C-alpha positions as MATLAB code, in Angstrom:
seq = 'XXXXXXXXXXXXXXXXXXXXXXXXXXXXXXXXXXXXXXXXXXXXXXXXXXXXXXXXXXXXXXXXXXXXXXXXXXXXXXXXXXXXXXXXXXXXXXXXXXXXXXXXXXXXXXXXXXXXXXXXXXXXXXXXXXXXXXXXXXXXXXXXXXXXXXXXXXXXXXXXXXXXXXXXXXXXXXXXXXXXXXXXXXXXXXXXXXXXXXXXXXXXXXXXXXXXXXXXXXXXXXXXXXXXXXXXXXXXXXXXXXXXXXXXXXXXXXXXXXXXXXXXXXXXXXXXXXXXXXXXXXXXXXXXXXXXXXXXXXXXXXXXXXXXXXXXXXXXXXXXXXXXXXXXXXXXXXXXXXXXXXXXXXXXXXXXX';
ca = [
       1.730  -14.730   32.495;
       1.485  -15.995   28.985;
       4.546  -17.682   27.419;
       6.811  -16.012   24.907;
       5.797  -18.576   22.343;
       2.585  -16.569   21.794;
       4.473  -13.293   21.274;
       4.749  -11.921   17.697;
       6.096   -8.873   16.116;
       4.219   -7.229   13.281;
       6.379   -8.840   10.698;
       5.698  -12.183   12.141;
       1.916  -12.043   12.025;
       0.083  -14.727   10.034;
      -3.548  -15.495    9.727;
      -4.884  -18.779   11.017;
      -2.229  -19.268   13.631;
      -4.558  -18.815   16.701;
      -4.500  -16.212   19.398;
      -1.295  -14.281   19.878;
       0.277  -11.473   21.770;
       1.762   -8.280   20.402;
       4.021   -5.796   22.095;
       3.322   -2.451   20.475;
       2.794    1.264   20.777;
      -0.710    2.753   20.348;
      -0.556    5.431   17.646;
      -4.202    6.341   17.055;
      -7.620    5.481   18.417;
     -10.819    5.895   16.409;
     -14.263    5.837   18.186;
     -17.881    5.868   16.982;
     -21.186    5.478   18.828;
     -23.501    2.533   17.870;
     -27.179    2.619   17.893;
     -27.279    0.604   21.136;
     -25.144    3.264   22.826;
     -22.025    1.125   22.924;
     -18.724    2.405   21.365;
     -16.889    0.839   18.442;
     -13.208    1.273   18.616;
     -10.490    0.954   16.031;
      -6.951    1.237   17.332;
      -3.807    1.523   15.230;
      -0.619    0.029   16.769;
       3.107    0.047   15.637;
       6.279   -1.735   16.529;
       8.583   -0.447   13.798;
       8.395   -3.610   11.654;
       6.603   -4.379    8.385;
       3.683   -6.865    8.149;
       3.985   -9.446    5.548;
       2.711   -8.219    2.044;
      -0.516   -9.884    1.201;
      -2.356  -10.381   -2.237;
      -4.847   -7.525   -2.686;
      -7.629   -9.983   -3.516;
      -9.699  -11.889   -0.809;
      -9.296  -12.409    2.766;
      -9.020  -15.150    5.423;
     -11.822  -14.336    7.900;
     -13.830  -17.414    7.109;
     -10.813  -19.798    7.648;
      -9.768  -18.026   10.832;
     -12.981  -17.771   12.719;
     -15.334  -20.711   13.360;
     -18.207  -18.196   13.876;
     -18.661  -14.533   13.425;
     -16.542  -14.215   10.285;
     -19.073  -11.908    8.627;
     -19.203   -9.809   11.731;
     -15.448   -9.511   11.815;
     -15.424   -8.285    8.178;
     -18.456   -6.018    8.855;
     -16.602   -4.390   11.708;
     -13.634   -3.488    9.572;
     -15.631   -2.382    6.491;
     -17.671   -0.244    8.920;
     -14.725    2.025    9.480;
     -14.187    2.640    5.752;
     -10.529    3.410    5.228;
      -7.982    1.504    7.327;
      -5.256    4.033    6.563;
      -4.543    7.447    8.216;
      -5.136   10.588    6.209;
      -2.442   13.179    5.645;
      -3.620   15.307    8.372;
      -3.605   12.414   10.857;
      -0.159   11.195    9.848;
       1.349   14.734   10.499;
      -0.856   15.604   13.507;
      -0.002   12.285   15.300;
       3.678   12.313   14.195;
       3.540    8.873   12.832;
       7.050    7.294   12.419;
       8.078    7.271    8.654;
       9.010    3.512    8.785;
       6.761    0.478    9.840;
       3.204   -0.889    9.422;
       0.376    0.485   11.341;
      -1.816   -2.524   12.357;
      -5.549   -1.906   12.619;
      -6.941   -3.593   15.761;
     -10.768   -3.949   15.800;
     -12.551   -4.262   19.076;
     -15.213   -7.024   18.628;
     -16.906   -6.558   22.021;
     -17.359   -3.728   24.641;
     -14.248   -3.241   26.801;
     -14.791   -3.626   30.440;
     -11.436   -2.216   31.184;
     -10.204    1.173   30.000;
      -9.021    1.647   26.447;
      -5.346    2.177   25.788;
      -4.431    5.735   25.027;
      -2.348    7.145   22.192;
       1.257    6.838   23.182;
       0.836    3.876   25.510;
       3.273    0.967   25.087;
       1.229   -2.154   25.661;
       0.961   -5.949   25.328;
      -2.103   -7.039   23.379;
      -3.055  -10.487   24.698;
      -4.955  -13.231   22.800;
      -5.778  -11.179   19.680;
      -6.764  -12.949   16.307;
      -5.050  -12.065   13.117;
      -6.661  -12.120    9.753;
      -6.380  -10.572    6.259;
      -8.839   -8.269    4.989;
      -8.556   -7.104    1.256;
      -4.790   -7.457    1.303;
      -4.385   -5.922    4.769;
      -3.275   -7.565    7.894;
      -5.662   -6.820   10.764;
      -6.049   -7.827   14.415;
      -9.253   -8.639   16.366;
      -9.702   -7.836   19.995;
     -12.445  -10.263   21.128;
     -14.068  -10.981   24.443;
     -11.210  -13.337   25.083;
      -8.568  -10.757   24.558;
      -6.918   -8.517   27.086;
      -4.083   -6.007   27.422;
      -1.568   -4.578   29.766;
       1.006   -1.925   29.953;
       4.536   -2.978   28.814;
       7.859   -1.478   28.401;
       8.774   -0.954   24.620;
      11.339   -3.387   23.462;
      11.498   -2.474   19.895;
      13.037    1.029   19.641;
      16.634   -0.019   19.040;
      15.559   -2.166   16.079;
      13.653    0.786   14.767;
      16.457    3.254   15.407;
      18.751    0.856   13.210;
      16.178    0.807   10.487;
      15.984    4.633   10.432;
      19.752    5.000   10.598;
      20.280    2.755    7.577;
      17.093    3.915    5.764;
      15.763    0.322    5.620;
      12.315    1.308    4.266;
      11.212   -2.322    3.533;
      11.888   -5.605    5.366;
      10.421   -7.671    2.462;
      11.758   -6.088   -0.713;
      15.065   -7.394   -2.242;
      18.076   -5.928   -0.577;
      19.893   -5.429   -3.971;
      18.369   -2.857   -6.219;
      19.565   -5.082   -9.198;
      16.874   -7.641   -8.144;
      14.057   -5.044   -8.695;
      12.071   -5.066  -11.929;
      12.648   -1.378  -12.735;
      15.387    1.180  -12.869;
      15.227    4.873  -12.405;
      17.144    7.976  -13.542;
      17.651    8.992   -9.916;
      19.128    6.010   -8.086;
      21.397    8.277   -5.951;
      18.250    9.742   -4.277;
      17.546    8.095   -0.800;
      14.373    6.027   -0.417;
      11.236    7.533    0.860;
       8.255    5.619    2.341;
       4.726    6.246    1.021;
       3.775    7.504    4.459;
       6.429   10.289    3.883;
       5.042   10.939    0.489;
       1.519   11.243    1.727;
       2.521   13.258    4.709;
       4.442   15.823    2.650;
       1.578   18.157    1.556;
       3.845   20.352   -0.633;
       4.873   19.648   -4.349;
       7.743   17.190   -4.154;
       9.719   14.445   -5.917;
      10.530   11.060   -4.353;
      12.171    7.633   -5.005;
      10.044    4.783   -3.555;
      10.299    0.972   -3.112;
       6.868   -0.418   -3.752;
       4.713   -3.199   -5.101;
       2.380   -2.569   -8.003;
      -0.828   -4.161   -6.919;
      -3.457   -2.926   -9.388;
      -3.966   -0.742  -12.456;
      -6.578    1.213  -14.262;
      -8.131    1.059  -16.799;
      -8.867   -2.598  -16.690;
      -8.981   -2.761  -20.460;
      -5.791   -2.136  -22.340;
      -7.841   -0.682  -25.101;
      -8.344    2.453  -22.979;
      -4.706    2.846  -22.084;
      -4.017    5.403  -24.790;
      -5.956    8.497  -25.501;
      -6.000   10.375  -28.912;
      -5.019   14.057  -28.600;
      -4.737   16.855  -31.213;
      -6.686   17.585  -34.269;
      -9.787   18.319  -32.179;
     -10.527   14.584  -31.752;
     -11.155   13.513  -28.183;
     -10.222   15.420  -25.137;
      -7.319   14.526  -22.804;
      -8.495   14.576  -19.089;
      -7.676   17.902  -17.565;
      -6.144   16.298  -14.422;
      -3.395   14.707  -16.644;
      -2.519   17.709  -18.654;
       0.432   18.800  -16.418;
       2.218   15.444  -17.094;
       1.504   14.713  -20.794;
       4.867   15.918  -21.934;
       4.119   14.506  -25.377;
       5.669   15.717  -28.575;
       3.552   18.091  -30.751;
       3.441   15.273  -33.392;
       1.955   12.708  -31.113;
      -1.633   11.794  -31.705;
      -1.828    9.009  -29.117;
      -0.648    9.292  -25.509;
      -0.646    6.844  -22.610;
      -3.236    7.494  -19.929;
      -3.134    4.978  -16.981;
      -3.027    4.706  -13.271;
      -1.153    2.406  -10.930;
      -1.978    1.532   -7.285;
       1.310    1.430   -5.455;
       1.824   -0.056   -2.065;
       4.469   -0.434    0.661;
       4.287   -1.322    4.412;
       3.262    2.308    5.246;
       0.488    3.050    2.759;
      -0.930    3.145   -0.774;
      -1.267    5.766   -3.452;
      -2.681    5.941   -6.807;
      -0.108    7.289   -9.258;
      -0.735    8.449  -12.858;
       1.543    7.290  -15.655;
       1.210    9.347  -18.750;
       2.848   11.012  -21.728;
       6.605   10.629  -22.231;
       7.025    9.152  -18.592;
       4.885    6.213  -19.721;
       6.923    5.859  -22.985;
      10.084    5.685  -20.877;
       8.412    3.261  -18.494;
       7.508    0.875  -21.479;
      10.575    1.162  -23.759;
       9.821   -0.272  -27.198;
       6.017    0.195  -26.700;
       5.014    3.621  -28.102;
       1.380    4.767  -27.580;
      -0.992    3.889  -30.436;
      -4.587    2.872  -31.074;
      -4.765   -0.393  -28.893;
      -7.910   -1.479  -30.633;
      -6.023   -2.005  -33.816;
      -2.845   -3.846  -32.540;
      -3.227   -7.023  -30.618;
       0.486   -7.675  -30.612;
       0.983   -4.456  -28.700;
      -1.625   -5.422  -26.229;
      -0.141   -8.853  -25.665;
       3.310   -7.365  -25.138;
       1.878   -4.767  -22.667;
      -0.032   -7.508  -20.882;
       3.043   -9.714  -20.472;
       4.913   -6.684  -18.818;
       2.030   -5.887  -16.482;
       1.617   -9.437  -15.478;
       5.300   -9.601  -14.783;
       5.130   -6.390  -12.618;
       2.062   -7.646  -10.737;
       3.931  -11.008  -10.003;
       1.398  -13.083  -11.874;
       4.151  -14.759  -13.713;
       6.024  -15.843  -10.569;
       5.328  -17.806   -7.512;
       5.179  -14.827   -5.237;
       1.730  -14.411   -3.937;
       1.963  -10.683   -3.096;
       3.621   -9.356   -6.222;
       7.052   -8.232   -7.177;
       8.921   -5.087   -5.958;
       9.812   -2.134   -8.114;
      11.506    1.089   -7.621;
       9.999    4.142   -9.087;
      10.072    8.039   -8.936;
       6.938    9.722   -7.853;
       5.980   13.394   -8.085;
       3.301   14.834   -5.636;
       1.564   17.846   -7.122;
      -1.762   19.711   -7.053;
      -3.799   20.657  -10.061;
      -4.723   24.306  -10.472;
      -6.825   25.853   -7.789;
     -10.378   26.540   -8.730;
     -10.925   23.120  -10.296;
     -13.458   20.664   -9.049;
     -10.857   18.505   -7.135;
      -7.866   20.263   -5.710;
      -6.589   17.202   -3.814;
      -2.998   16.195   -4.010;
      -2.146   13.849   -6.975;
       0.810   11.647   -7.731;
       2.453   10.741  -11.070;
       5.281    8.442  -11.915;
       8.364    9.775  -13.821;
      11.955    8.715  -14.631;
      11.235    5.047  -14.350;
      11.725    2.193  -16.761;
      10.784   -1.480  -16.575;
      13.761   -3.816  -17.235;
      13.686   -6.178  -20.279;
      11.761   -9.381  -19.592;
      11.338  -12.727  -21.492;
       8.172  -12.695  -23.560;
       5.225  -14.174  -21.884;
       3.402  -17.068  -23.713;
      -0.037  -16.217  -24.949;
      -1.841  -18.588  -22.667;
      -0.527  -16.722  -19.609;
      -2.129  -13.353  -20.558;
      -4.259  -11.885  -17.823;
      -6.180   -8.729  -17.112;
      -6.158   -5.850  -14.607;
      -7.386   -5.933  -11.017;
];
């Protein structure tokens, strides 16, 4: 039997450490046929802990694998999304807390494939980071066996105390934002995604990217027949009748359980950026420098933290009116404000992801 020194929980996984073992529960298995008749397998496993947050950019495949790095990356990208859909989360009864680790099978399995619900020990799997997501690779040198779950007590404690993140600051005072609803319990993004009805939530997340890339496009002119505000944003404008410019941007938010794109518009955006009212960005460089300083602060670009800072924010899930082109569920940020920060020097200004 392999020694416990190889054993890792999901929150301990690091790329480049060599083969390791993982005690976990199989939550989902995806399969697809290849042209040669073999079957590609992507398995999602869980142990109730959170993988280490990683920078969105780049990966570590080349440094982990002496050969076959491109194949490993190709295997992952061939599956498209490495996250479960709303339908899958609900149907599979995925727990609200804890990372789902994607495990790619590099070679054809001689043995049977673990089934959903099995508690197993993955043996000699490699770990690497792909576009900010921790992944595991089950190669020809890997194996697995059934194993009793040893993580349910820890998960029960996290659930009881609503510990939605193992990596965020324990004290809300250390977060970069405040909200109007700090008495509301935390939700995970998996809960937000799973809840298909209109709803409002308070989440503990990292801001990992934003759109538009160019701050000149962050404000849209409305009224007087000039310009047209995007229809999908109309429910959340909330701008006064006198306003001629309104914020129109989108944040990519992430926690250990998923990612969502959330709109930040109208009066909610004015609350989020106090002292930065919407205007014509092309005519005000000081406004853009100030906004850039705040965004780089939120992204963690002004600190030594590789994977960004943590913020709390209120998110609303809604659907735009039926009959439009896209009736998918959308998200918007409300009731949230960035805390005051020290101005960022001009030479530290950056741009969006």
